[in-house]
Amino acid sequence: MSKFAIVTQSYSKDIRECELLCESMDRFAGPDVPHYIIVNDEDYDLFRSNPAFARRHIHRKKELMPFYMMRLPFPLLGHHYLVSPFTIPVREWIVQQICKLAVFELMPPEIEAVVNIDSECVFLRPFGLSDISRTAPDGSREWMLYKRIFEDEPCHDQYCRVARSLMPLPSGPEPDSFCYMAQPTIFVRRNLKQLLKQIASHSLTGSWKHKLCNTYRFSEYYLYGLFCDHVLHLSGHYLHDTRPFPVAHIEKFADTDSLRKTLTEKIRQPEIFGVCLQKGKRSAITLPHDDVARVVREFF
């Protein structure tokens, strides 16, 4: 049987959300799906000692970054940076994306695909292999790839420009007309290996990590989606245009009744398996996390 793992990037300020995600996974995804949580180096002990993550694979980001990159001990202009002699200062956001692309370095070879799910997500109904993949006519496994006509994604044009600079996309507007960003996004090992080889070919050092560290802004999901769609011609994938974990902005809920109503409406859709309780401005959130967790557990 094909094997997959779930991968989550998290940090100390999201630890309670990540606890709730893990609780919902135990309820709906079962104990047999490996779960890898990648955290900031300084948060490793906090996550590793938390009983909520007892059966998870907890890893530091530094395990996936070049060993000579050093994290500045203080933020600059609101961002933490990694620095090295070979790269521009690398923001934590870029580090997070590189870690997602490098995650197979942590896994045994039998893991065929990874399912990227943010720590702000929760499962609300049973979830398994048949929900994100299918058997192709030749007997191989095909995995879901989200693709939808672009409507409103910040930095979309820049994501597409960077992708064009790194891979042989078709000319014309068609590749730039779609969005590939969703929860979850699935990376297939053999496809990701080809993508990283393609990116490395544009690096003077032959390192895809160097190339992306020296790229100010990109989207790992756009890079992977565009490459699989237009270069690999959907090898190992089939297209899907519904977000299985639609976004619900947590700062918009003034009380538990409004949250409960939204979750009820979303879970009525047959292709929805959970929600992403995304935080915008933390200062705008009025609903305590304990109340959010209590409402979520009503759906367990």
mmCIF file of C-alpha atoms in Angstrom:
data_model
loop_
_atom_site.group_PDB
_atom_site.id
_atom_site.type_symbol
_atom_site.label_atom_id
_atom_site.label_comp_id
_atom_site.label_asym_id
_atom_site.label_seq_id
_atom_site.Cartn_x
_atom_site.Cartn_y
_atom_site.Cartn_z
ATOM 1 C CA MET A 1 0.000 0.000 0.000
ATOM 2 C CA SER A 2 1.183 3.518 -0.761
ATOM 3 C CA LYS A 3 2.382 5.375 2.323
ATOM 4 C CA PHE A 4 2.155 9.042 3.109
ATOM 5 C CA ALA A 5 3.081 11.279 6.013
ATOM 6 C CA ILE A 6 1.616 14.523 7.267
ATOM 7 C CA VAL A 7 4.019 17.435 7.733
ATOM 8 C CA THR A 8 3.366 20.520 9.860
ATOM 9 C CA GLN A 9 5.503 23.607 10.397
ATOM 10 C CA SER A 10 4.922 25.208 13.785
ATOM 11 C CA TYR A 11 6.436 27.363 16.510
ATOM 12 C CA SER A 12 5.856 28.393 20.114
ATOM 13 C CA LYS A 13 3.096 30.941 19.472
ATOM 14 C CA ASP A 14 1.061 28.286 17.635
ATOM 15 C CA ILE A 15 1.662 25.434 20.050
ATOM 16 C CA ARG A 16 -1.920 25.310 21.362
ATOM 17 C CA GLU A 17 -3.284 25.298 17.804
ATOM 18 C CA CYS A 18 -0.844 22.507 16.957
ATOM 19 C CA GLU A 19 -2.053 20.521 19.985
ATOM 20 C CA LEU A 20 -5.623 20.818 18.682
ATOM 21 C CA LEU A 21 -4.535 19.741 15.202
ATOM 22 C CA CYS A 22 -2.877 16.636 16.660
ATOM 23 C CA GLU A 23 -5.967 15.832 18.736
ATOM 24 C CA SER A 24 -8.150 16.078 15.627
ATOM 25 C CA MET A 25 -5.684 13.908 13.673
ATOM 26 C CA ASP A 26 -5.820 11.227 16.348
ATOM 27 C CA ARG A 27 -9.600 11.312 16.094
ATOM 28 C CA PHE A 28 -9.972 11.362 12.300
ATOM 29 C CA ALA A 29 -6.707 10.291 10.631
ATOM 30 C CA GLY A 30 -5.806 7.487 13.017
ATOM 31 C CA PRO A 31 -2.514 6.470 14.649
ATOM 32 C CA ASP A 32 -0.915 4.855 11.598
ATOM 33 C CA VAL A 33 -0.208 8.050 9.644
ATOM 34 C CA PRO A 34 3.271 9.398 10.519
ATOM 35 C CA HIS A 35 3.236 13.059 11.543
ATOM 36 C CA TYR A 36 6.364 15.190 11.268
ATOM 37 C CA ILE A 37 6.428 18.562 13.032
ATOM 38 C CA ILE A 38 9.213 20.974 12.042
ATOM 39 C CA VAL A 39 9.863 23.726 14.574
ATOM 40 C CA ASN A 40 12.181 26.650 15.197
ATOM 41 C CA ASP A 41 15.394 25.498 16.841
ATOM 42 C CA GLU A 42 14.670 27.349 20.082
ATOM 43 C CA ASP A 43 11.222 25.708 20.312
ATOM 44 C CA TYR A 44 12.438 22.106 19.993
ATOM 45 C CA ASP A 45 12.512 21.301 23.730
ATOM 46 C CA LEU A 46 9.112 22.921 24.232
ATOM 47 C CA PHE A 47 7.503 20.681 21.611
ATOM 48 C CA ARG A 48 9.575 17.592 22.391
ATOM 49 C CA SER A 49 8.547 17.602 26.061
ATOM 50 C CA ASN A 50 4.840 18.199 25.363
ATOM 51 C CA PRO A 51 2.793 14.992 25.822
ATOM 52 C CA ALA A 52 0.400 16.139 23.077
ATOM 53 C CA PHE A 53 3.201 15.404 20.584
ATOM 54 C CA ALA A 54 4.421 12.173 22.189
ATOM 55 C CA ARG A 55 4.107 10.021 19.060
ATOM 56 C CA ARG A 56 5.060 12.763 16.603
ATOM 57 C CA HIS A 57 8.413 13.128 14.863
ATOM 58 C CA ILE A 58 9.725 16.493 16.101
ATOM 59 C CA HIS A 59 12.611 18.057 14.162
ATOM 60 C CA ARG A 60 14.539 21.318 14.220
ATOM 61 C CA LYS A 61 14.698 23.449 11.106
ATOM 62 C CA LYS A 62 18.487 23.463 11.330
ATOM 63 C CA GLU A 63 18.460 19.753 10.436
ATOM 64 C CA LEU A 64 17.298 20.732 6.947
ATOM 65 C CA MET A 65 19.338 23.891 6.381
ATOM 66 C CA PRO A 66 23.027 24.126 5.373
ATOM 67 C CA PHE A 67 25.142 23.673 8.524
ATOM 68 C CA TYR A 68 27.018 26.973 8.100
ATOM 69 C CA MET A 69 23.902 29.136 8.223
ATOM 70 C CA MET A 70 23.617 30.987 11.527
ATOM 71 C CA ARG A 71 20.462 32.485 13.007
ATOM 72 C CA LEU A 72 20.770 36.066 14.203
ATOM 73 C CA PRO A 73 19.900 36.220 17.931
ATOM 74 C CA PHE A 74 17.691 39.278 17.420
ATOM 75 C CA PRO A 75 14.981 40.269 14.903
ATOM 76 C CA LEU A 76 15.493 42.970 12.277
ATOM 77 C CA LEU A 77 12.464 44.941 11.099
ATOM 78 C CA GLY A 78 10.222 42.319 12.674
ATOM 79 C CA HIS A 79 11.892 39.317 11.023
ATOM 80 C CA HIS A 80 14.370 36.698 12.182
ATOM 81 C CA TYR A 81 17.140 35.918 9.697
ATOM 82 C CA LEU A 82 19.649 33.213 8.899
ATOM 83 C CA VAL A 83 22.955 34.513 7.544
ATOM 84 C CA SER A 84 25.897 32.937 5.754
ATOM 85 C CA PRO A 85 28.820 33.952 3.500
ATOM 86 C CA PHE A 86 27.033 32.469 0.496
ATOM 87 C CA THR A 87 23.522 33.898 0.697
ATOM 88 C CA ILE A 88 21.570 37.035 1.313
ATOM 89 C CA PRO A 89 20.000 37.206 4.805
ATOM 90 C CA VAL A 90 17.252 34.588 4.750
ATOM 91 C CA ARG A 91 13.933 35.326 6.458
ATOM 92 C CA GLU A 92 12.212 32.690 8.583
ATOM 93 C CA TRP A 93 9.383 32.557 6.024
ATOM 94 C CA ILE A 94 11.839 31.443 3.336
ATOM 95 C CA VAL A 95 13.459 28.976 5.744
ATOM 96 C CA GLN A 96 10.057 27.432 6.401
ATOM 97 C CA GLN A 97 9.423 26.920 2.693
ATOM 98 C CA ILE A 98 12.855 25.393 2.139
ATOM 99 C CA CYS A 99 12.231 22.996 5.017
ATOM 100 C CA LYS A 100 8.977 21.876 3.396
ATOM 101 C CA LEU A 101 10.808 21.136 0.147
ATOM 102 C CA ALA A 102 13.600 19.280 1.991
ATOM 103 C CA VAL A 103 11.402 17.206 4.294
ATOM 104 C CA PHE A 104 11.994 13.864 2.546
ATOM 105 C CA GLU A 105 15.552 14.077 3.908
ATOM 106 C CA LEU A 106 14.052 13.177 7.296
ATOM 107 C CA MET A 107 11.914 10.259 6.123
ATOM 108 C CA PRO A 108 12.407 6.600 5.294
ATOM 109 C CA PRO A 109 12.251 5.741 1.570
ATOM 110 C CA GLU A 110 8.891 3.980 1.817
ATOM 111 C CA ILE A 111 7.112 7.313 2.331
ATOM 112 C CA GLU A 112 5.849 8.083 -1.175
ATOM 113 C CA ALA A 113 4.164 11.438 -0.537
ATOM 114 C CA VAL A 114 3.850 14.124 2.118
ATOM 115 C CA VAL A 115 0.707 16.054 2.979
ATOM 116 C CA ASN A 116 1.501 19.602 4.121
ATOM 117 C CA ILE A 117 -0.983 20.804 6.740
ATOM 118 C CA ASP A 118 -0.516 23.967 8.803
ATOM 119 C CA SER A 119 -0.806 23.934 12.579
ATOM 120 C CA GLU A 120 -3.866 26.199 12.385
ATOM 121 C CA CYS A 121 -5.852 23.426 10.683
ATOM 122 C CA VAL A 122 -8.203 20.948 12.342
ATOM 123 C CA PHE A 123 -9.756 17.751 10.991
ATOM 124 C CA LEU A 124 -13.537 17.523 11.304
ATOM 125 C CA ARG A 125 -14.265 14.195 9.570
ATOM 126 C CA PRO A 126 -12.440 10.913 8.767
ATOM 127 C CA PHE A 127 -9.440 11.284 6.468
ATOM 128 C CA GLY A 128 -7.351 8.646 4.731
ATOM 129 C CA LEU A 129 -5.433 7.555 1.661
ATOM 130 C CA SER A 130 -8.520 7.268 -0.571
ATOM 131 C CA ASP A 131 -9.442 10.899 0.141
ATOM 132 C CA ILE A 132 -6.242 12.302 -1.377
ATOM 133 C CA SER A 133 -5.247 9.705 -3.961
ATOM 134 C CA ARG A 134 -6.563 7.185 -6.456
ATOM 135 C CA THR A 135 -5.322 4.239 -8.471
ATOM 136 C CA ALA A 136 -4.360 5.098 -12.055
ATOM 137 C CA PRO A 137 -5.232 2.765 -14.963
ATOM 138 C CA ASP A 138 -1.668 1.403 -14.942
ATOM 139 C CA GLY A 139 -1.946 0.530 -11.252
ATOM 140 C CA SER A 140 0.230 3.373 -9.982
ATOM 141 C CA ARG A 141 -0.864 5.857 -7.328
ATOM 142 C CA GLU A 142 -2.032 9.346 -8.323
ATOM 143 C CA TRP A 143 -2.214 12.100 -5.713
ATOM 144 C CA MET A 144 -4.476 15.117 -5.503
ATOM 145 C CA LEU A 145 -3.053 18.415 -6.808
ATOM 146 C CA TYR A 146 -4.998 21.588 -6.121
ATOM 147 C CA LYS A 147 -5.427 23.950 -9.084
ATOM 148 C CA ARG A 148 -7.957 26.712 -9.431
ATOM 149 C CA ILE A 149 -8.344 29.836 -11.571
ATOM 150 C CA PHE A 150 -6.484 32.624 -9.807
ATOM 151 C CA GLU A 151 -8.711 35.072 -7.976
ATOM 152 C CA ASP A 152 -6.846 36.721 -5.134
ATOM 153 C CA GLU A 153 -3.526 35.419 -3.843
ATOM 154 C CA PRO A 154 -0.971 37.922 -2.473
ATOM 155 C CA CYS A 155 2.251 37.994 -4.515
ATOM 156 C CA HIS A 156 0.761 35.699 -7.188
ATOM 157 C CA ASP A 157 2.513 37.504 -10.058
ATOM 158 C CA GLN A 158 5.882 37.329 -8.342
ATOM 159 C CA TYR A 159 5.456 33.649 -7.508
ATOM 160 C CA CYS A 160 4.803 32.953 -11.182
ATOM 161 C CA ARG A 161 7.763 35.081 -12.345
ATOM 162 C CA VAL A 162 10.145 33.222 -10.052
ATOM 163 C CA ALA A 163 8.801 29.872 -11.239
ATOM 164 C CA ARG A 164 9.328 30.929 -14.868
ATOM 165 C CA SER A 165 12.944 31.811 -14.090
ATOM 166 C CA LEU A 166 13.580 28.325 -12.676
ATOM 167 C CA MET A 167 11.737 25.990 -15.047
ATOM 168 C CA PRO A 168 10.705 25.711 -18.722
ATOM 169 C CA LEU A 169 7.090 26.798 -18.486
ATOM 170 C CA PRO A 170 5.041 27.301 -21.679
ATOM 171 C CA SER A 171 4.924 30.818 -23.063
ATOM 172 C CA GLY A 172 1.708 32.769 -22.858
ATOM 173 C CA PRO A 173 -0.591 33.610 -19.962
ATOM 174 C CA GLU A 174 -2.050 30.164 -19.266
ATOM 175 C CA PRO A 175 0.384 29.019 -16.523
ATOM 176 C CA ASP A 176 0.011 32.376 -14.739
ATOM 177 C CA SER A 177 -3.782 32.118 -14.621
ATOM 178 C CA PHE A 178 -4.039 29.562 -11.825
ATOM 179 C CA CYS A 179 -3.466 29.237 -8.102
ATOM 180 C CA TYR A 180 -1.829 26.150 -6.558
ATOM 181 C CA MET A 181 -1.958 27.164 -2.898
ATOM 182 C CA ALA A 182 -4.223 25.164 -0.593
ATOM 183 C CA GLN A 183 -4.412 23.158 2.596
ATOM 184 C CA PRO A 184 -3.270 20.498 2.163
ATOM 185 C CA THR A 185 -0.701 20.534 -0.632
ATOM 186 C CA ILE A 186 0.765 17.124 -1.445
ATOM 187 C CA PHE A 187 4.362 16.576 -2.575
ATOM 188 C CA VAL A 188 5.211 13.294 -4.314
ATOM 189 C CA ARG A 189 8.781 12.212 -3.590
ATOM 190 C CA ARG A 190 9.840 11.414 -7.166
ATOM 191 C CA ASN A 191 8.332 14.647 -8.524
ATOM 192 C CA LEU A 192 9.883 16.793 -5.819
ATOM 193 C CA LYS A 193 13.276 15.232 -6.517
ATOM 194 C CA GLN A 194 12.998 16.308 -10.153
ATOM 195 C CA LEU A 195 11.883 19.817 -9.175
ATOM 196 C CA LEU A 196 14.842 20.295 -6.830
ATOM 197 C CA LYS A 197 17.231 19.027 -9.507
ATOM 198 C CA GLN A 198 15.746 21.580 -11.905
ATOM 199 C CA ILE A 199 16.205 24.413 -9.378
ATOM 200 C CA ALA A 200 19.773 23.283 -8.604
ATOM 201 C CA SER A 201 20.662 23.583 -12.292
ATOM 202 C CA HIS A 202 20.256 27.365 -11.904
ATOM 203 C CA SER A 203 22.693 27.579 -8.993
ATOM 204 C CA LEU A 204 26.400 28.306 -9.434
ATOM 205 C CA THR A 205 27.119 25.886 -6.583
ATOM 206 C CA GLY A 206 24.706 23.212 -7.812
ATOM 207 C CA SER A 207 22.620 23.558 -4.659
ATOM 208 C CA TRP A 208 18.877 24.142 -4.819
ATOM 209 C CA LYS A 209 18.983 25.388 -1.239
ATOM 210 C CA HIS A 210 21.526 28.057 -2.159
ATOM 211 C CA LYS A 211 19.368 29.143 -5.064
ATOM 212 C CA LEU A 212 16.223 29.498 -2.970
ATOM 213 C CA CYS A 213 18.076 31.112 -0.062
ATOM 214 C CA ASN A 214 19.123 33.790 -2.555
ATOM 215 C CA THR A 215 15.562 34.243 -3.818
ATOM 216 C CA TYR A 216 13.818 37.005 -1.888
ATOM 217 C CA ARG A 217 10.253 35.769 -2.385
ATOM 218 C CA PHE A 218 8.807 32.552 -3.828
ATOM 219 C CA SER A 219 6.071 30.029 -3.077
ATOM 220 C CA GLU A 220 6.990 26.382 -2.587
ATOM 221 C CA TYR A 221 3.425 25.432 -3.535
ATOM 222 C CA TYR A 222 3.516 27.407 -6.790
ATOM 223 C CA LEU A 223 6.933 25.974 -7.686
ATOM 224 C CA TYR A 224 5.711 22.441 -7.128
ATOM 225 C CA GLY A 225 2.282 22.930 -8.717
ATOM 226 C CA LEU A 226 3.535 24.649 -11.855
ATOM 227 C CA PHE A 227 6.337 22.121 -12.299
ATOM 228 C CA CYS A 228 4.049 19.095 -11.939
ATOM 229 C CA ASP A 229 1.338 20.640 -14.106
ATOM 230 C CA HIS A 230 3.349 22.079 -16.987
ATOM 231 C CA VAL A 231 6.713 20.274 -16.941
ATOM 232 C CA LEU A 232 5.786 16.794 -15.697
ATOM 233 C CA HIS A 233 2.318 16.970 -17.275
ATOM 234 C CA LEU A 234 0.603 15.772 -14.080
ATOM 235 C CA SER A 235 2.706 12.647 -13.670
ATOM 236 C CA GLY A 236 1.597 11.098 -10.382
ATOM 237 C CA HIS A 237 -1.210 13.628 -9.861
ATOM 238 C CA TYR A 238 -4.803 14.411 -10.707
ATOM 239 C CA LEU A 239 -6.330 17.882 -10.473
ATOM 240 C CA HIS A 240 -8.729 19.020 -7.776
ATOM 241 C CA ASP A 241 -10.297 22.483 -7.492
ATOM 242 C CA THR A 242 -11.812 22.440 -3.992
ATOM 243 C CA ARG A 243 -9.802 23.300 -0.889
ATOM 244 C CA PRO A 244 -10.294 20.336 1.508
ATOM 245 C CA PHE A 245 -9.478 22.671 4.422
ATOM 246 C CA PRO A 246 -11.117 26.026 3.593
ATOM 247 C CA VAL A 247 -9.959 29.089 5.493
ATOM 248 C CA ALA A 248 -12.021 30.526 8.352
ATOM 249 C CA HIS A 249 -10.456 33.744 9.694
ATOM 250 C CA ILE A 250 -10.520 33.363 13.452
ATOM 251 C CA GLU A 251 -10.457 37.111 14.153
ATOM 252 C CA LYS A 252 -13.875 37.446 12.495
ATOM 253 C CA PHE A 253 -15.638 35.374 15.159
ATOM 254 C CA ALA A 254 -17.012 37.386 18.047
ATOM 255 C CA ASP A 255 -18.563 34.425 19.863
ATOM 256 C CA THR A 256 -18.808 30.640 19.838
ATOM 257 C CA ASP A 257 -22.187 30.634 18.076
ATOM 258 C CA SER A 258 -20.761 32.300 14.962
ATOM 259 C CA LEU A 259 -17.816 29.880 14.917
ATOM 260 C CA ARG A 260 -20.100 26.879 15.366
ATOM 261 C CA LYS A 261 -22.358 28.044 12.530
ATOM 262 C CA THR A 262 -19.418 28.492 10.158
ATOM 263 C CA LEU A 263 -17.945 25.067 10.933
ATOM 264 C CA THR A 264 -21.355 23.440 10.474
ATOM 265 C CA GLU A 265 -21.821 25.102 7.081
ATOM 266 C CA LYS A 266 -18.382 24.143 5.828
ATOM 267 C CA ILE A 267 -18.484 20.522 6.932
ATOM 268 C CA ARG A 268 -21.762 19.973 5.062
ATOM 269 C CA GLN A 269 -19.744 20.045 1.837
ATOM 270 C CA PRO A 270 -18.746 16.447 0.990
ATOM 271 C CA GLU A 271 -15.201 17.314 -0.148
ATOM 272 C CA ILE A 272 -14.330 19.200 3.045
ATOM 273 C CA PHE A 273 -12.367 17.348 5.736
ATOM 274 C CA GLY A 274 -11.631 20.219 8.091
ATOM 275 C CA VAL A 275 -10.920 23.911 8.288
ATOM 276 C CA CYS A 276 -7.931 26.209 8.576
ATOM 277 C CA LEU A 277 -8.619 28.561 11.511
ATOM 278 C CA GLN A 278 -6.267 31.170 10.163
ATOM 279 C CA LYS A 279 -5.104 34.060 12.287
ATOM 280 C CA GLY A 280 -4.611 37.479 10.745
ATOM 281 C CA LYS A 281 -3.774 40.142 13.299
ATOM 282 C CA ARG A 282 -3.481 38.445 16.667
ATOM 283 C CA SER A 283 -4.516 41.688 18.352
ATOM 284 C CA ALA A 284 -7.872 41.490 16.528
ATOM 285 C CA ILE A 285 -8.764 38.029 17.904
ATOM 286 C CA THR A 286 -11.473 38.253 20.571
ATOM 287 C CA LEU A 287 -12.457 34.594 20.903
ATOM 288 C CA PRO A 288 -10.231 32.774 23.445
ATOM 289 C CA HIS A 289 -8.475 29.642 22.236
ATOM 290 C CA ASP A 290 -10.185 27.526 24.911
ATOM 291 C CA ASP A 291 -13.561 28.519 23.460
ATOM 292 C CA VAL A 292 -12.372 27.720 19.937
ATOM 293 C CA ALA A 293 -11.129 24.304 21.051
ATOM 294 C CA ARG A 294 -14.385 23.563 22.860
ATOM 295 C CA VAL A 295 -16.449 24.270 19.722
ATOM 296 C CA VAL A 296 -14.099 22.237 17.521
ATOM 297 C CA ARG A 297 -14.366 19.244 19.878
ATOM 298 C CA GLU A 298 -18.163 19.292 19.482
ATOM 299 C CA PHE A 299 -17.548 17.963 15.968
ATOM 300 C CA PHE A 300 -15.469 15.058 17.290
#
